[in-house]
Amino acid sequence: MSYIADDVTCDAPGARISGAQQYREFLGGFMVELTGAETVAAFGDDTTAVLFYYPQTDSVSDAPTAECFTVTGGKITRSVLVFDRPSFAPPQR
């Protein structure tokens, strides 16, 4: 969280997160389920970073996920998060 700006925004499927506290809560809920991640690609410069990966949980290992971060003054000020929402939904019976 030391790299997150106080006024960070995150656009995620079905959610608009505003502020460091909401961002922490949003990520924290997922991090407790995360068991690993396979990085496909990561690149960036002083103002933009892009990460493409497969997060892994007990029930999901093949849900492609991408994030584009905007960096200002060494802090992440915006994240655009794209992932396959149905992959993380409870299994259908």
CSV table of N, CA and C in Angstrom, one decimal:
chain,number,residue,atom,x,y,z
A,1,MET,N,0.8,-1.2,0.0
A,1,MET,CA,0.0,0.0,0.0
A,1,MET,C,0.9,1.3,0.0
A,2,SER,N,2.1,1.1,0.3
A,2,SER,CA,3.0,2.3,0.3
A,2,SER,C,3.2,2.9,-1.1
A,3,TYR,N,2.8,2.1,-2.2
A,3,TYR,CA,2.9,2.6,-3.5
A,3,TYR,C,1.5,3.1,-4.1
A,4,ILE,N,0.5,3.2,-3.2
A,4,ILE,CA,-0.9,3.5,-3.6
A,4,ILE,C,-1.1,5.0,-3.1
A,5,ALA,N,-1.6,5.8,-4.0
A,5,ALA,CA,-2.0,7.2,-3.7
A,5,ALA,C,-3.2,7.2,-2.8
A,6,ASP,N,-3.3,8.2,-2.0
A,6,ASP,CA,-4.5,8.3,-1.1
A,6,ASP,C,-5.8,8.4,-1.9
A,7,ASP,N,-5.7,9.1,-3.1
A,7,ASP,CA,-6.9,9.3,-3.9
A,7,ASP,C,-7.0,8.3,-5.1
A,8,VAL,N,-6.4,7.2,-5.0
A,8,VAL,CA,-6.4,6.2,-6.1
A,8,VAL,C,-7.8,5.9,-6.5
A,9,THR,N,-8.0,5.6,-7.8
A,9,THR,CA,-9.2,5.1,-8.3
A,9,THR,C,-8.9,3.8,-9.1
A,10,CYS,N,-9.9,2.9,-9.0
A,10,CYS,CA,-9.8,1.6,-9.7
A,10,CYS,C,-11.1,1.3,-10.4
A,11,ASP,N,-11.0,1.1,-11.7
A,11,ASP,CA,-12.2,0.7,-12.5
A,11,ASP,C,-12.0,-0.8,-12.7
A,12,ALA,N,-13.0,-1.5,-12.1
A,12,ALA,CA,-12.9,-3.0,-12.2
A,12,ALA,C,-14.3,-3.4,-12.7
A,13,PRO,N,-14.4,-4.6,-13.3
A,13,PRO,CA,-15.7,-5.1,-13.7
A,13,PRO,C,-16.7,-5.0,-12.6
A,14,GLY,N,-17.8,-4.3,-12.8
A,14,GLY,CA,-18.9,-4.1,-11.9
A,14,GLY,C,-18.6,-3.3,-10.7
A,15,ALA,N,-17.4,-2.6,-10.7
A,15,ALA,CA,-17.1,-1.7,-9.5
A,15,ALA,C,-16.3,-0.5,-9.9
A,16,ARG,N,-16.5,0.6,-9.2
A,16,ARG,CA,-15.6,1.7,-9.2
A,16,ARG,C,-15.1,2.0,-7.8
A,17,ILE,N,-13.8,1.8,-7.6
A,17,ILE,CA,-13.3,1.9,-6.3
A,17,ILE,C,-12.6,3.3,-6.2
A,18,SER,N,-12.8,4.0,-5.1
A,18,SER,CA,-12.2,5.3,-4.9
A,18,SER,C,-11.6,5.4,-3.5
A,19,GLY,N,-10.3,5.8,-3.5
A,19,GLY,CA,-9.6,6.0,-2.3
A,19,GLY,C,-8.8,4.8,-1.8
A,20,ALA,N,-7.8,5.1,-1.1
A,20,ALA,CA,-6.9,4.0,-0.7
A,20,ALA,C,-7.6,3.0,0.2
A,21,GLN,N,-8.5,3.4,1.1
A,21,GLN,CA,-9.1,2.5,2.0
A,21,GLN,C,-10.0,1.5,1.2
A,22,GLN,N,-10.8,2.0,0.3
A,22,GLN,CA,-11.7,1.1,-0.5
A,22,GLN,C,-10.8,0.2,-1.3
A,23,TYR,N,-9.7,0.7,-1.9
A,23,TYR,CA,-8.8,-0.1,-2.7
A,23,TYR,C,-8.2,-1.2,-1.9
A,24,ARG,N,-7.8,-0.9,-0.7
A,24,ARG,CA,-7.3,-1.9,0.3
A,24,ARG,C,-8.3,-3.0,0.5
A,25,GLU,N,-9.5,-2.6,0.8
A,25,GLU,CA,-10.6,-3.6,1.1
A,25,GLU,C,-10.9,-4.4,-0.1
A,26,PHE,N,-11.0,-3.8,-1.3
A,26,PHE,CA,-11.2,-4.5,-2.5
A,26,PHE,C,-10.2,-5.6,-2.7
A,27,LEU,N,-8.9,-5.2,-2.7
A,27,LEU,CA,-7.8,-6.2,-2.9
A,27,LEU,C,-7.7,-7.2,-1.8
A,28,GLY,N,-7.9,-6.7,-0.6
A,28,GLY,CA,-7.8,-7.6,0.6
A,28,GLY,C,-8.8,-8.8,0.5
A,29,GLY,N,-10.0,-8.5,0.1
A,29,GLY,CA,-11.0,-9.6,-0.1
A,29,GLY,C,-10.5,-10.7,-1.0
A,30,PHE,N,-9.8,-10.3,-2.1
A,30,PHE,CA,-9.3,-11.3,-3.0
A,30,PHE,C,-8.0,-11.9,-2.6
A,31,MET,N,-7.1,-11.1,-2.0
A,31,MET,CA,-5.8,-11.6,-1.6
A,31,MET,C,-5.9,-12.8,-0.6
A,32,VAL,N,-6.9,-12.9,0.2
A,32,VAL,CA,-7.0,-14.0,1.1
A,32,VAL,C,-7.3,-15.3,0.4
A,33,GLU,N,-7.8,-15.2,-0.8
A,33,GLU,CA,-8.1,-16.4,-1.6
A,33,GLU,C,-7.0,-16.8,-2.6
A,34,LEU,N,-6.1,-15.8,-2.9
A,34,LEU,CA,-5.0,-16.0,-3.8
A,34,LEU,C,-4.0,-17.0,-3.3
A,35,THR,N,-3.7,-18.0,-4.2
A,35,THR,CA,-2.7,-19.0,-3.8
A,35,THR,C,-1.4,-18.9,-4.7
A,36,GLY,N,-1.5,-18.1,-5.8
A,36,GLY,CA,-0.4,-17.9,-6.6
A,36,GLY,C,-0.8,-17.0,-7.8
A,37,ALA,N,0.2,-16.8,-8.7
A,37,ALA,CA,-0.1,-16.1,-10.0
A,37,ALA,C,0.9,-16.4,-11.0
A,38,GLU,N,0.5,-16.6,-12.2
A,38,GLU,CA,1.4,-16.8,-13.3
A,38,GLU,C,1.5,-15.5,-14.2
A,39,THR,N,2.6,-14.9,-14.2
A,39,THR,CA,2.8,-13.7,-15.0
A,39,THR,C,3.0,-14.0,-16.4
A,40,VAL,N,2.2,-13.4,-17.3
A,40,VAL,CA,2.3,-13.6,-18.7
A,40,VAL,C,3.2,-12.5,-19.3
A,41,ALA,N,2.9,-11.2,-18.9
A,41,ALA,CA,3.7,-10.1,-19.4
A,41,ALA,C,3.6,-8.9,-18.4
A,42,ALA,N,4.7,-8.2,-18.3
A,42,ALA,CA,4.7,-7.0,-17.5
A,42,ALA,C,5.6,-6.0,-18.1
A,43,PHE,N,5.1,-4.7,-18.3
A,43,PHE,CA,6.0,-3.7,-18.9
A,43,PHE,C,5.5,-2.3,-18.5
A,44,GLY,N,6.3,-1.3,-18.6
A,44,GLY,CA,5.9,0.0,-18.3
A,44,GLY,C,7.0,1.0,-18.3
A,45,ASP,N,6.7,2.2,-17.9
A,45,ASP,CA,7.7,3.3,-17.8
A,45,ASP,C,7.4,4.1,-16.6
A,46,ASP,N,7.8,5.3,-16.5
A,46,ASP,CA,7.6,6.1,-15.3
A,46,ASP,C,6.2,6.5,-15.0
A,47,THR,N,5.3,6.4,-16.0
A,47,THR,CA,3.9,6.8,-15.8
A,47,THR,C,2.9,5.8,-16.0
A,48,THR,N,3.2,4.7,-16.6
A,48,THR,CA,2.3,3.6,-16.9
A,48,THR,C,2.9,2.2,-16.7
A,49,ALA,N,2.1,1.3,-16.1
A,49,ALA,CA,2.6,-0.1,-16.0
A,49,ALA,C,1.4,-1.0,-16.4
A,50,VAL,N,1.8,-2.0,-17.1
A,50,VAL,CA,0.7,-3.0,-17.5
A,50,VAL,C,1.2,-4.4,-17.1
A,51,LEU,N,0.2,-5.1,-16.5
A,51,LEU,CA,0.5,-6.4,-16.0
A,51,LEU,C,-0.6,-7.4,-16.5
A,52,PHE,N,-0.2,-8.5,-17.1
A,52,PHE,CA,-1.1,-9.5,-17.6
A,52,PHE,C,-0.7,-10.8,-16.9
A,53,TYR,N,-1.7,-11.4,-16.3
A,53,TYR,CA,-1.4,-12.6,-15.5
A,53,TYR,C,-2.6,-13.5,-15.3
A,54,TYR,N,-2.3,-14.7,-14.7
A,54,TYR,CA,-3.4,-15.6,-14.4
A,54,TYR,C,-3.3,-15.8,-12.9
A,55,PRO,N,-4.2,-15.2,-12.1
A,55,PRO,CA,-4.3,-15.4,-10.7
A,55,PRO,C,-4.8,-16.8,-10.4
A,56,GLN,N,-4.3,-17.4,-9.3
A,56,GLN,CA,-4.7,-18.7,-9.0
A,56,GLN,C,-5.3,-18.7,-7.6
A,57,THR,N,-6.4,-19.4,-7.5
A,57,THR,CA,-7.1,-19.6,-6.2
A,57,THR,C,-7.4,-21.1,-6.1
A,58,ASP,N,-8.0,-21.6,-5.0
A,58,ASP,CA,-8.3,-23.0,-4.9
A,58,ASP,C,-9.3,-23.5,-6.0
A,59,SER,N,-10.1,-22.6,-6.6
A,59,SER,CA,-11.0,-23.0,-7.6
A,59,SER,C,-10.8,-22.4,-9.0
A,60,VAL,N,-9.8,-21.5,-9.1
A,60,VAL,CA,-9.5,-20.9,-10.4
A,60,VAL,C,-8.0,-20.8,-10.7
A,61,SER,N,-7.6,-21.2,-11.9
A,61,SER,CA,-6.2,-21.1,-12.3
A,61,SER,C,-6.0,-20.6,-13.7
A,62,ASP,N,-7.2,-20.4,-14.4
A,62,ASP,CA,-7.0,-20.1,-15.8
A,62,ASP,C,-7.9,-18.9,-16.2
A,63,ALA,N,-8.0,-17.9,-15.3
A,63,ALA,CA,-8.8,-16.7,-15.6
A,63,ALA,C,-7.9,-15.6,-16.0
A,64,PRO,N,-7.8,-15.2,-17.3
A,64,PRO,CA,-6.9,-14.1,-17.7
A,64,PRO,C,-7.3,-12.8,-17.0
A,65,THR,N,-6.3,-12.1,-16.6
A,65,THR,CA,-6.5,-10.9,-15.9
A,65,THR,C,-5.4,-9.9,-16.4
A,66,ALA,N,-5.8,-8.6,-16.5
A,66,ALA,CA,-4.9,-7.6,-16.9
A,66,ALA,C,-5.2,-6.3,-16.1
A,67,GLU,N,-4.1,-5.6,-15.8
A,67,GLU,CA,-4.2,-4.3,-15.1
A,67,GLU,C,-3.3,-3.3,-15.8
A,68,CYS,N,-3.9,-2.1,-15.9
A,68,CYS,CA,-3.1,-1.0,-16.4
A,68,CYS,C,-3.1,0.1,-15.2
A,69,PHE,N,-1.9,0.4,-14.8
A,69,PHE,CA,-1.7,1.3,-13.7
A,69,PHE,C,-1.2,2.7,-14.2
A,70,THR,N,-1.7,3.7,-13.7
A,70,THR,CA,-1.2,5.1,-13.9
A,70,THR,C,-0.4,5.5,-12.7
A,71,VAL,N,0.8,5.9,-12.9
A,71,VAL,CA,1.7,6.3,-11.8
A,71,VAL,C,2.0,7.8,-11.9
A,72,THR,N,1.9,8.4,-10.8
A,72,THR,CA,2.1,9.9,-10.7
A,72,THR,C,3.0,10.1,-9.4
A,73,GLY,N,4.1,10.7,-9.6
A,73,GLY,CA,4.9,11.0,-8.4
A,73,GLY,C,5.3,9.7,-7.6
A,74,GLY,N,5.5,8.6,-8.3
A,74,GLY,CA,5.9,7.4,-7.7
A,74,GLY,C,4.8,6.6,-7.0
A,75,LYS,N,3.6,7.1,-7.2
A,75,LYS,CA,2.4,6.4,-6.5
A,75,LYS,C,1.4,6.0,-7.6
A,76,ILE,N,0.7,4.9,-7.4
A,76,ILE,CA,-0.3,4.4,-8.3
A,76,ILE,C,-1.5,5.3,-8.0
A,77,THR,N,-2.0,6.0,-9.0
A,77,THR,CA,-3.1,6.9,-8.9
A,77,THR,C,-4.4,6.3,-9.6
A,78,ARG,N,-4.2,5.4,-10.5
A,78,ARG,CA,-5.3,4.8,-11.2
A,78,ARG,C,-5.0,3.4,-11.6
A,79,SER,N,-6.0,2.5,-11.5
A,79,SER,CA,-5.9,1.1,-11.9
A,79,SER,C,-7.1,0.8,-12.8
A,80,VAL,N,-6.9,0.3,-13.9
A,80,VAL,CA,-8.0,-0.3,-14.7
A,80,VAL,C,-7.7,-1.8,-14.7
A,81,LEU,N,-8.7,-2.5,-14.2
A,81,LEU,CA,-8.6,-3.9,-14.0
A,81,LEU,C,-9.6,-4.7,-14.8
A,82,VAL,N,-9.1,-5.6,-15.6
A,82,VAL,CA,-10.0,-6.4,-16.5
A,82,VAL,C,-9.8,-7.9,-16.2
A,83,PHE,N,-10.9,-8.6,-15.9
A,83,PHE,CA,-10.7,-10.0,-15.7
A,83,PHE,C,-12.1,-10.7,-16.1
A,84,ASP,N,-12.0,-12.0,-16.2
A,84,ASP,CA,-13.1,-12.8,-16.6
A,84,ASP,C,-14.0,-13.1,-15.4
A,85,ARG,N,-15.0,-12.3,-15.2
A,85,ARG,CA,-15.8,-12.4,-14.0
A,85,ARG,C,-16.5,-13.8,-13.8
A,86,PRO,N,-17.0,-14.4,-14.9
A,86,PRO,CA,-17.6,-15.7,-14.7
A,86,PRO,C,-16.7,-16.7,-14.1
A,87,SER,N,-15.4,-16.6,-14.4
A,87,SER,CA,-14.4,-17.6,-13.9
A,87,SER,C,-14.4,-17.6,-12.4
A,88,PHE,N,-14.7,-16.4,-11.7
A,88,PHE,CA,-14.6,-16.3,-10.3
A,88,PHE,C,-16.0,-16.5,-9.6
A,89,ALA,N,-17.0,-16.7,-10.4
A,89,ALA,CA,-18.3,-16.9,-9.8
A,89,ALA,C,-18.4,-18.3,-9.2
A,90,PRO,N,-19.3,-18.5,-8.3
A,90,PRO,CA,-19.4,-19.9,-7.7
A,90,PRO,C,-19.8,-20.9,-8.8
A,91,PRO,N,-19.4,-22.1,-8.7
A,91,PRO,CA,-19.7,-23.1,-9.7
A,91,PRO,C,-21.2,-23.3,-9.8
A,92,GLN,N,-21.6,-23.4,-11.1
A,92,GLN,CA,-23.1,-23.6,-11.3
A,92,GLN,C,-23.4,-25.1,-11.2
A,93,ARG,N,-24.5,-25.4,-10.7
A,93,ARG,CA,-24.9,-26.8,-10.5
A,93,ARG,C,-25.9,-27.2,-11.5
